[in-house]
Coordinates of C-alpha atoms (C1' of nucleotides) in Angstrom, one line a residue:
Chain V
M511 CA 83.7 73.7 134.7
S512 CA 84.1 71.5 131.7
E513 CA 85.5 71.9 128.5
I514 CA 85.2 70.4 125.1
Q515 CA 88.7 69.4 124.2
S516 CA 88.7 69.6 120.4
L517 CA 86.5 72.7 120.4
A518 CA 89.2 74.6 122.5
R519 CA 92.1 73.1 120.6
G520 CA 90.4 74.3 117.6
L521 CA 90.2 77.9 119.0
K522 CA 93.7 77.4 120.4
I523 CA 94.6 76.9 116.7
L524 CA 92.8 80.4 115.5
D525 CA 95.0 81.8 118.1
L526 CA 98.2 80.5 116.8
L527 CA 97.0 81.2 113.2
G528 CA 96.6 84.9 114.5
E529 CA 100.2 85.1 115.7
A530 CA 101.9 83.5 113.1
E531 CA 103.0 86.2 110.7
D532 CA 103.2 84.2 107.4
G533 CA 100.8 81.3 108.0
V534 CA 101.5 78.0 109.8
G535 CA 102.5 74.5 108.5
I536 CA 100.6 71.5 109.9
T537 CA 103.7 69.9 111.5
E538 CA 104.6 73.3 113.1
L539 CA 101.2 73.8 114.5
A540 CA 101.2 70.1 115.9
E541 CA 104.7 71.0 117.5
K542 CA 103.4 74.0 119.1
M543 CA 100.3 72.7 120.3
G544 CA 101.7 69.4 121.5
I545 CA 99.4 67.1 119.4
D546 CA 99.6 64.6 116.6
K547 CA 99.9 65.9 113.2
G548 CA 97.0 63.9 112.0
S549 CA 95.0 65.6 114.5
A550 CA 95.9 69.1 113.4
S551 CA 95.3 68.1 110.1
R552 CA 91.9 67.1 111.0
L553 CA 91.2 70.1 113.1
I554 CA 92.4 72.5 110.4
A555 CA 90.4 71.0 107.9
T556 CA 87.5 71.4 109.8
L557 CA 88.2 75.2 110.5
A558 CA 88.6 75.5 106.8
N559 CA 85.4 73.8 105.9
Y560 CA 83.7 76.8 107.8
G561 CA 85.8 79.4 106.7
Y562 CA 87.7 80.0 109.8
A563 CA 90.9 79.1 108.2
E564 CA 92.1 78.9 104.8
K565 CA 95.2 77.5 102.9
D566 CA 97.5 79.9 100.9
P567 CA 97.5 78.2 97.6
N568 CA 101.1 78.9 96.7
S569 CA 102.7 78.6 100.2
R570 CA 100.4 75.8 101.0
R571 CA 100.4 77.2 104.7
Y572 CA 97.4 77.8 106.6
R573 CA 96.1 81.1 107.7
L574 CA 93.0 82.7 109.0
G575 CA 89.9 82.6 107.0
P576 CA 87.5 85.4 106.1
M577 CA 84.9 84.2 108.2
V578 CA 85.9 86.1 111.2
V579 CA 85.9 89.3 109.5
S580 CA 82.3 88.7 108.8
L581 CA 81.5 87.8 112.3
S582 CA 83.4 90.8 113.5
R583 CA 81.1 93.1 111.6
I584 CA 78.1 91.7 113.6
V585 CA 79.7 92.2 116.9
L586 CA 80.5 95.8 116.0
Q587 CA 77.4 96.8 114.8
R588 CA 75.6 95.0 117.8
T589 CA 77.5 96.9 120.4
P590 CA 75.3 100.0 121.3
L591 CA 78.3 101.5 123.1
R592 CA 79.9 101.9 119.7
E593 CA 77.1 103.5 118.0
T594 CA 76.5 105.9 121.0
A595 CA 80.2 106.9 121.4
K596 CA 81.0 107.9 117.8
P597 CA 79.9 111.6 117.9
Y598 CA 82.1 111.8 121.3
L599 CA 84.9 110.3 119.6
R600 CA 84.7 113.1 116.8
Q601 CA 84.3 115.7 119.2
L602 CA 87.3 114.6 121.4
M603 CA 89.4 114.3 118.5
E604 CA 88.5 117.7 117.2
Q605 CA 88.9 119.6 120.6
T606 CA 92.5 117.7 121.3
G607 CA 93.7 117.4 117.7
E608 CA 94.7 114.0 118.7
C609 CA 93.4 110.6 117.7
S610 CA 90.8 109.1 119.9
H611 CA 89.9 105.7 120.6
L612 CA 87.0 103.7 122.4
A613 CA 87.9 100.4 124.1
V614 CA 86.0 97.7 126.1
A615 CA 87.5 95.0 128.4
S616 CA 87.8 91.5 126.8
Q617 CA 89.6 88.7 128.3
G618 CA 91.6 90.8 130.9
K619 CA 92.7 93.1 127.9
V620 CA 92.1 96.0 126.2
L621 CA 90.2 95.7 123.1
Y622 CA 90.0 98.7 120.6
I623 CA 86.4 98.9 119.0
D624 CA 86.3 102.3 117.5
Q625 CA 88.6 105.5 116.7
V626 CA 88.6 108.5 115.0
E627 CA 91.8 109.6 113.3
S628 CA 93.5 113.1 113.7
P629 CA 94.1 114.6 110.5
A630 CA 98.0 115.3 111.9
T631 CA 100.6 113.7 110.0
L632 CA 102.1 112.5 113.1
R633 CA 99.6 110.8 115.1
V634 CA 99.1 107.9 117.2
N635 CA 96.5 105.6 116.1
A636 CA 95.1 102.1 117.2
Q637 CA 93.2 100.1 114.7
V638 CA 89.7 98.7 115.4
G639 CA 90.3 95.1 116.8
K640 CA 93.8 96.0 118.3
I641 CA 94.5 94.3 121.5
A642 CA 96.6 95.7 124.3
P643 CA 97.3 95.2 128.0
M644 CA 95.3 96.8 130.6
H645 CA 97.9 97.7 133.1
C646 CA 100.0 100.1 130.9
T647 CA 97.5 101.8 128.7
A648 CA 95.3 104.8 129.7
L649 CA 92.3 103.1 128.4
G650 CA 92.9 100.1 130.5
K651 CA 94.0 102.0 133.6
A652 CA 90.7 103.9 133.3
M653 CA 88.5 100.8 133.5
M654 CA 90.6 99.2 136.3
A655 CA 90.5 102.4 138.3
F656 CA 86.7 102.4 138.4
A657 CA 85.8 98.6 138.4
D658 CA 87.6 95.9 139.9
Y659 CA 89.4 94.0 137.1
P660 CA 92.2 91.5 138.8
I661 CA 95.5 92.6 138.6
V662 CA 97.2 89.6 136.9
E663 CA 100.8 88.9 137.5
P664 CA 103.3 89.0 135.8
L665 CA 102.9 92.8 134.7
E666 CA 104.6 92.9 131.5
V667 CA 107.5 95.4 130.5
F668 CA 107.2 97.4 127.5
T669 CA 109.1 100.6 128.2
A670 CA 111.3 101.8 131.1
R671 CA 108.0 103.6 132.6
T672 CA 106.0 100.5 132.6
I673 CA 104.6 99.7 136.0
T674 CA 105.6 96.2 137.0
E675 CA 105.1 96.2 140.7
P676 CA 101.5 95.3 141.7
G677 CA 101.5 97.6 144.7
M678 CA 102.8 100.2 142.9
L679 CA 99.9 99.7 140.2
K680 CA 97.5 99.6 142.9
A681 CA 98.6 102.9 144.5
H682 CA 98.5 104.4 140.8
L683 CA 94.9 103.4 140.2
E684 CA 94.0 104.7 143.4
Q685 CA 95.3 107.9 142.3
T686 CA 93.8 107.7 138.9
R687 CA 90.5 107.3 140.8
R688 CA 90.9 110.3 142.6
Q689 CA 92.0 112.6 139.9
G690 CA 89.1 111.2 137.6
Y691 CA 91.2 110.3 134.6
A692 CA 93.9 107.8 133.7
V693 CA 97.2 108.6 132.1
D694 CA 99.6 106.5 130.2
D695 CA 103.0 108.4 130.1
E696 CA 105.1 106.4 127.8
E697 CA 104.2 103.0 129.5
Y698 CA 103.3 101.3 126.5
D699 CA 105.0 102.7 123.6
Y700 CA 108.0 105.2 123.8
G701 CA 107.1 108.6 122.9
V702 CA 103.2 108.2 123.4
R703 CA 101.3 109.7 126.1
C704 CA 97.4 108.9 126.4
I705 CA 94.5 110.0 128.6
A706 CA 91.2 108.4 129.0
V707 CA 88.3 108.0 131.5
P708 CA 86.0 105.2 132.1
V709 CA 82.6 105.2 130.5
F710 CA 79.6 104.1 132.8
D711 CA 76.1 102.6 131.8
F712 CA 72.8 103.2 133.3
R713 CA 73.8 100.9 136.2
D714 CA 77.0 103.0 137.0
K715 CA 78.9 99.9 135.7
V716 CA 81.9 100.4 133.6
V717 CA 81.4 99.2 130.1
G718 CA 84.6 100.7 128.4
S719 CA 86.7 103.6 128.1
I720 CA 87.2 106.7 125.9
G721 CA 90.6 108.8 125.4
V722 CA 93.0 110.2 123.2
S723 CA 96.7 109.3 122.2
G724 CA 99.2 111.4 120.7
P725 CA 103.1 112.0 120.5
A726 CA 104.7 113.2 123.6
A727 CA 106.0 116.1 121.7
R728 CA 102.6 117.6 121.5
M729 CA 101.1 116.0 124.7
T730 CA 103.5 117.4 127.1
L731 CA 103.1 117.0 130.7
E732 CA 102.1 120.8 130.9
R733 CA 99.3 120.4 128.7
L734 CA 98.0 117.1 130.2
P735 CA 95.7 118.5 132.9
E736 CA 94.1 120.7 130.0
I737 CA 93.8 117.5 127.9
A738 CA 92.5 115.6 130.7
R739 CA 89.5 118.3 131.4
T740 CA 88.4 117.8 128.1
V741 CA 88.5 113.9 128.0
M742 CA 86.5 113.9 131.3
T743 CA 84.0 116.7 130.0
V744 CA 83.4 114.4 126.7
G745 CA 83.6 111.4 128.9
E746 CA 80.7 112.5 131.2
A747 CA 78.5 113.4 128.4
L748 CA 79.0 109.9 126.9
S749 CA 78.2 108.3 130.3
A750 CA 75.1 110.6 130.6
R751 CA 74.2 109.7 127.1
M752 CA 74.4 105.9 127.9
R753 CA 72.2 106.0 131.1
F754 CA 69.2 106.6 128.6
L755 CA 70.0 103.2 127.0
R756 CA 68.1 100.3 128.3
Chain S
M109 CA 87.4 64.2 104.2
S110 CA 86.9 63.8 107.8
E111 CA 85.8 66.5 110.3
I112 CA 86.0 66.7 114.0
Q113 CA 82.6 66.9 115.2
S114 CA 82.9 68.9 118.3
L115 CA 84.6 71.6 116.7
A116 CA 82.2 71.8 113.5
R117 CA 79.3 72.1 116.4
G118 CA 81.4 74.9 117.9
L119 CA 81.9 76.8 114.8
K120 CA 78.1 76.4 114.1
I121 CA 77.1 77.7 117.0
L122 CA 79.3 80.9 116.2
D123 CA 77.3 81.2 113.1
L124 CA 73.9 80.8 115.0
L125 CA 75.0 83.4 117.6
G126 CA 75.6 85.6 114.6
E127 CA 72.3 85.3 113.2
A128 CA 70.7 85.6 116.4
E129 CA 69.7 89.3 116.7
D130 CA 69.5 89.8 120.6
G131 CA 71.6 86.4 121.9
V132 CA 70.5 83.1 122.0
G133 CA 69.6 81.0 125.2
I134 CA 71.1 77.3 125.7
T135 CA 67.9 75.6 125.1
E136 CA 67.0 77.4 121.9
L137 CA 70.4 76.7 120.7
A138 CA 70.4 73.2 121.3
E139 CA 66.8 72.7 119.5
K140 CA 68.1 74.7 116.3
M141 CA 71.3 72.3 116.5
G142 CA 69.5 69.4 117.0
I143 CA 71.7 68.4 120.2
D144 CA 71.3 68.0 123.8
K145 CA 71.1 70.9 126.1
G146 CA 74.0 69.6 128.3
S147 CA 76.3 69.4 125.1
A148 CA 75.0 72.7 124.1
S149 CA 76.2 74.2 127.6
R150 CA 79.7 72.8 127.4
L151 CA 80.3 73.9 124.0
I152 CA 79.3 77.5 124.5
A153 CA 81.2 77.2 128.1
T154 CA 84.3 76.5 125.9
L155 CA 83.4 79.0 123.3
A156 CA 83.3 81.8 126.2
N157 CA 86.5 80.7 128.0
Y158 CA 88.4 81.7 124.6
G159 CA 86.2 85.0 124.1
Y160 CA 84.4 84.0 121.2
A161 CA 81.1 84.1 123.1
E162 CA 79.8 85.8 126.0
K163 CA 76.8 85.8 128.0
D164 CA 75.1 89.4 128.4
P165 CA 74.9 89.6 132.0
N166 CA 71.6 90.8 132.5
S167 CA 69.6 88.9 129.6
R168 CA 71.7 85.8 130.6
R169 CA 71.7 85.1 126.6
Y170 CA 74.8 84.6 124.7
R171 CA 76.1 86.3 122.0
L172 CA 79.3 86.5 120.1
G173 CA 82.2 87.4 122.0
P174 CA 85.1 90.4 121.3
M175 CA 87.6 87.7 120.2
V176 CA 86.6 87.8 116.5
V177 CA 86.8 91.5 116.5
S178 CA 90.5 91.0 117.0
L179 CA 91.1 88.1 114.5
S180 CA 89.2 90.2 112.2
R181 CA 91.9 93.0 112.4
I182 CA 94.5 90.4 111.8
V183 CA 93.0 89.0 108.6
L184 CA 92.3 92.4 107.2
Q185 CA 95.7 93.8 108.1
R186 CA 97.3 90.4 106.2
T187 CA 95.4 90.9 103.1
P188 CA 97.8 92.5 100.9
L189 CA 94.9 93.1 98.3
R190 CA 93.4 95.3 100.8
E191 CA 96.3 97.6 101.3
T192 CA 97.2 97.8 97.6
A193 CA 93.5 98.4 96.7
K194 CA 92.9 101.5 99.1
P195 CA 94.1 104.5 96.8
Y196 CA 92.2 102.9 93.8
L197 CA 88.8 102.6 95.8
R198 CA 89.4 106.4 96.6
Q199 CA 90.2 107.1 92.9
L200 CA 86.8 105.1 92.1
M201 CA 84.8 107.1 94.7
E202 CA 86.2 110.5 93.5
Q203 CA 85.7 109.8 89.8
T204 CA 82.5 108.4 90.0
G205 CA 81.0 110.2 93.0
E206 CA 79.5 106.8 94.3
C207 CA 80.8 104.7 97.0
S208 CA 83.6 102.0 96.1
H209 CA 83.8 98.6 97.6
L210 CA 86.3 96.0 97.4
A211 CA 85.4 92.4 97.9
V212 CA 86.9 88.7 97.8
A213 CA 85.1 85.5 97.3
S214 CA 84.6 83.6 101.0
Q215 CA 82.5 80.3 101.1
G216 CA 81.1 81.0 97.7
K217 CA 79.7 84.6 98.7
V218 CA 80.7 88.0 98.4
L219 CA 82.8 89.1 101.4
Y220 CA 83.4 92.9 101.5
I221 CA 86.7 93.8 102.9
D222 CA 87.1 97.6 102.2
Q223 CA 85.1 100.5 101.2
V224 CA 85.3 104.4 100.4
E225 CA 82.1 106.1 101.3
S226 CA 80.8 108.9 98.9
P227 CA 80.0 112.2 100.7
A228 CA 76.8 112.4 98.6
T229 CA 73.7 112.4 101.3
L230 CA 71.8 109.5 99.2
R231 CA 74.5 106.8 98.9
V232 CA 74.7 103.1 98.9
N233 CA 77.4 102.0 101.0
A234 CA 78.1 98.3 102.5
Q235 CA 80.5 97.6 105.8
V236 CA 83.3 96.0 105.7
G237 CA 82.6 92.2 106.9
K238 CA 79.3 92.5 104.9
I239 CA 78.4 88.9 103.1
A240 CA 76.5 88.8 100.1
P241 CA 75.4 86.4 97.5
M242 CA 77.6 86.3 94.2
H243 CA 74.7 85.5 91.9
C244 CA 73.0 89.1 92.0
T245 CA 75.8 91.5 93.1
A246 CA 78.2 93.1 90.6
L247 CA 81.2 92.3 92.7
G248 CA 80.1 88.8 93.0
K249 CA 79.3 88.4 89.0
A250 CA 82.5 90.2 88.2
M251 CA 84.5 87.1 89.9
M252 CA 82.2 84.4 88.7
A253 CA 82.4 85.7 85.1
F254 CA 86.2 85.5 85.1
A255 CA 86.9 82.6 87.4
D256 CA 85.0 79.2 87.8
Y257 CA 83.0 79.7 90.8
P258 CA 80.4 76.7 90.8
I259 CA 76.7 78.0 90.4
V260 CA 75.1 76.8 93.3
E261 CA 71.3 76.4 93.2
P262 CA 69.0 77.7 94.3
L263 CA 69.8 81.1 93.3
E264 CA 68.2 83.2 96.0
V265 CA 65.4 85.8 94.8
F266 CA 65.8 89.6 96.3
T267 CA 64.2 91.4 93.6
A268 CA 61.9 91.1 90.6
R269 CA 65.2 91.3 88.6
T270 CA 67.1 88.8 90.4
I271 CA 68.4 86.2 87.7
T272 CA 67.4 82.6 89.3
E273 CA 67.8 80.4 86.3
P274 CA 71.3 78.9 86.0
G275 CA 71.1 79.1 82.3
M276 CA 70.2 82.6 82.2
L277 CA 73.1 83.5 84.6
K278 CA 75.5 81.3 82.6
A279 CA 74.5 83.7 79.3
H280 CA 74.7 86.7 81.4
L281 CA 78.3 86.0 82.6
E282 CA 79.4 85.2 79.3
Q283 CA 78.2 88.4 78.3
T284 CA 79.9 89.9 81.4
R285 CA 83.1 88.5 80.1
R286 CA 82.7 89.9 76.9
Q287 CA 82.0 93.3 77.9
G288 CA 84.6 93.4 80.6
Y289 CA 82.5 94.5 83.6
A290 CA 79.5 93.2 85.6
V291 CA 76.2 94.9 86.5
D292 CA 74.1 94.8 88.8
D293 CA 70.7 96.3 87.7
E294 CA 68.7 96.1 90.9
E295 CA 69.0 92.7 91.0
Y296 CA 69.7 92.5 95.1
D297 CA 68.3 95.7 96.4
Y298 CA 65.6 97.8 94.6
G299 CA 66.9 101.1 93.3
V300 CA 70.6 100.3 93.4
R301 CA 72.6 99.6 90.7
C302 CA 76.2 98.5 90.9
I303 CA 79.2 98.1 88.4
A304 CA 82.4 96.0 89.1
V305 CA 85.6 94.3 87.6
P306 CA 87.6 91.6 88.9
V307 CA 91.3 92.0 90.4
F308 CA 93.8 89.7 89.0
D309 CA 97.0 89.0 90.5
F310 CA 100.4 88.3 89.2
R311 CA 99.3 85.0 87.9
D312 CA 96.0 86.6 86.2
K313 CA 94.1 84.5 89.0
V314 CA 91.0 86.2 90.2
V315 CA 91.7 87.3 93.7
G316 CA 88.8 90.0 94.1
S317 CA 86.6 92.6 92.7
I318 CA 86.1 96.2 92.9
G319 CA 83.4 98.3 92.2
V320 CA 80.9 101.0 92.6
S321 CA 77.4 101.1 93.8
G322 CA 74.8 104.0 93.7
P323 CA 71.1 104.9 93.7
A324 CA 69.4 104.1 90.4
A325 CA 68.3 107.4 90.0
R326 CA 72.0 108.7 89.8
M327 CA 73.4 105.7 88.1
T328 CA 71.0 105.8 85.0
L329 CA 71.4 103.2 82.4
E330 CA 72.5 105.8 80.1
R331 CA 75.4 106.6 82.2
L332 CA 76.2 102.8 82.9
P333 CA 78.6 102.7 80.0
E334 CA 80.5 105.6 81.2
I335 CA 80.9 104.7 84.6
A336 CA 81.9 101.1 83.5
R337 CA 84.6 102.6 81.7
T338 CA 85.8 104.5 84.6
V339 CA 85.7 100.9 86.7
M340 CA 87.4 99.2 84.2
T341 CA 90.3 101.6 83.9
V342 CA 90.8 101.9 87.6
G343 CA 90.3 97.8 88.0
E344 CA 93.2 97.4 85.2
A345 CA 95.5 99.8 87.1
L346 CA 94.8 97.8 90.1
S347 CA 95.3 94.4 88.6
A348 CA 98.8 95.8 86.9
R349 CA 99.8 96.9 90.5
M350 CA 99.0 93.8 92.2
R351 CA 101.1 92.0 89.4
F352 CA 104.4 93.5 91.2
L353 CA 103.1 91.8 94.5
R354 CA 105.2 88.3 95.2
Chain P
dA1250 C1' 116.6 60.1 90.5
dA1251 C1' 116.6 59.4 95.3
dC1252 C1' 116.0 61.9 99.2
dA1253 C1' 113.8 64.9 102.4
dT1254 C1' 110.2 67.2 104.1
dG1255 C1' 105.5 68.2 105.1
dG1256 C1' 100.5 66.8 105.0
dT1257 C1' 96.8 63.4 104.3
dT1258 C1' 94.4 59.0 105.3
dG1259 C1' 93.5 54.3 107.5
dT1260 C1' 93.3 51.6 111.9
dT1261 C1' 93.3 50.4 116.8
dT1262 C1' 92.3 51.8 121.1
dA1263 C1' 91.5 54.7 124.8
dT1264 C1' 88.7 58.3 126.1
dA1265 C1' 86.2 62.2 125.3
dT1266 C1' 82.0 63.3 124.4
dC1267 C1' 77.2 62.4 123.8
dA1268 C1' 72.6 61.5 125.6
dC1269 C1' 69.7 61.0 129.3
dA1270 C1' 68.7 62.3 133.7
dA1271 C1' 68.5 64.6 138.0
dC1272 C1' 69.8 68.9 140.1
dA1273 C1' 70.0 74.2 140.5
dA1274 C1' 68.9 78.4 139.9
dT1275 C1' 65.8 82.1 137.8
dT1276 C1' 61.5 83.6 137.0
dA1277 C1' 56.6 83.4 136.4
dA1278 C1' 52.2 82.8 138.4
dC1279 C1' 49.0 82.7 141.7
Chain R
dG1364 C1' 54.9 84.0 149.7
dT1365 C1' 54.6 80.0 147.8
dT1366 C1' 54.1 77.0 143.8
dA1367 C1' 55.0 76.1 139.2
dA1368 C1' 57.5 76.5 135.2
dT1369 C1' 61.4 77.6 132.5
dT1370 C1' 66.3 77.1 131.8
dG1371 C1' 70.9 76.4 132.6
dT1372 C1' 74.4 73.3 135.0
dT1373 C1' 76.2 69.1 136.4
dG1374 C1' 76.6 63.7 137.3
dT1375 C1' 76.8 59.3 135.0
dG1376 C1' 77.2 55.3 132.1
dA1377 C1' 77.4 54.0 127.0
dT1378 C1' 79.2 54.6 122.8
dA1379 C1' 80.7 57.0 119.3
dT1380 C1' 84.6 59.8 118.8
dA1381 C1' 88.8 61.6 118.2
dA1382 C1' 93.8 60.4 119.5
dA1383 C1' 97.8 58.5 118.6
dC1384 C1' 100.7 55.6 115.5
dA1385 C1' 102.2 54.6 111.0
dA1386 C1' 101.7 54.1 106.3
dC1387 C1' 101.0 56.6 102.4
dC1388 C1' 101.3 60.5 99.1
dA1389 C1' 102.4 64.7 97.4
dT1390 C1' 106.2 68.2 96.5
dG1391 C1' 110.2 70.1 96.4
dT1392 C1' 115.4 69.7 97.0
dT1393 C1' 119.9 67.8 96.5

DNA sequence: AACATGGTTGTTTATATCACAACAATTAAC
DNA sequence: GTTAATTGTTGTGATATAAACAACCATGTT
């Protein structure tokens, strides 16, 4: 499998621009990439020409350009899952009182592609476009349990409850499959619990997952099974709806 | 000014992937780009490796990947204008009853970066990420009138009222500057009128524009001055607020 | 004002990428 | 079911390209 080096470098720069909070300078960028300043300068100039990068006029540092926003809209609009799931997301939020989220798998990670916010003052919301690991989120584990995404080590630690042993995770996913829903019990963020189920298409292939997130104070361990039932019911309705597409 | 060819080609492919409604095949892509099939194949493979493109498993055609959504979120989150403008957008919608929009200039076009929807059944809304021309939108003309964006010919026609003569546009912008607000009187979409004003930063530099869009039936020519006053008032408040940043 | 830091632009050379073509993989046709 | 046709992937030399190095600017700093 052959790659185009300069394109790969350009895309890598986009990643770095995304990570850098307040933009990056050419020299800094060249160091991080392990390439020459001149090369970095020309690569960035090309990215800027196409609107993928831009230089902050006063700090003179580069950051991500507006072009990605435009492309993002196109991607989201063309995702049939998103369109179909919207009413189910609303229903989920109304029935549980918590923020509901829709996600797909992307590059071995969880990508949030839609959400409905709860009106509660204390709520746990994730923005569209957010990326999270699969092994410690309900949305991610729901997909892992019902489709064979590889477990990629190391399993990064976020809280004391994060599952870091591949064997443990495997057993956990087995249980998830049996009970039909995935739980994140403060494994990613302290004080946050989530429940999610996979979404299937007309071929019974996992295309994403849907679930709710809330503060542990409200989503107590006693209430979890009840909430899980709601999520499973809505999830099954969504999957049933998805079978009519295509 | 030198460009990196293969990176430029890769970014061009992203554009084409964005334009293609139902994905695009390698051969088709190579033809549109005027390059070899093999080159296109390798370029796309690289884009796919980084999540910027993906191939639809059943149609086997390539489309934009999820990575752009992730980057988009980062861009939007880091735009201070967006954060600051949100309450003003809401105010604008409430006071006019029409959808309000926030935009910036990008690559000589108008890029919508936020919006507040009106509850009205008949409303004129634009999604975040949408791109429109500058010369026939209120948001675009507001920026052109108060900063020197070049008039790039040809001025594309959208309706019978679209201004296509550079001289006419110049005069129109002059008037816009005098009256302090920009009007789009069915110049982009039939039956749609918009009013917008520029947003200035602490240096009195134009950083974007804010305005409302509504159906011509409601936004009658008689009501326009009144609506314009509202937009100008809110816009000035926003610009005043922006002066405190940085 | 001299210095230091960071960014851009020439120039040479190695090499990555291009085009061409052959091959593989699907799909379509018969 | 076999052939044909269309499309995508993979070698391979030739060449243009992009890498590195260095010199040169531009800004801001001491």
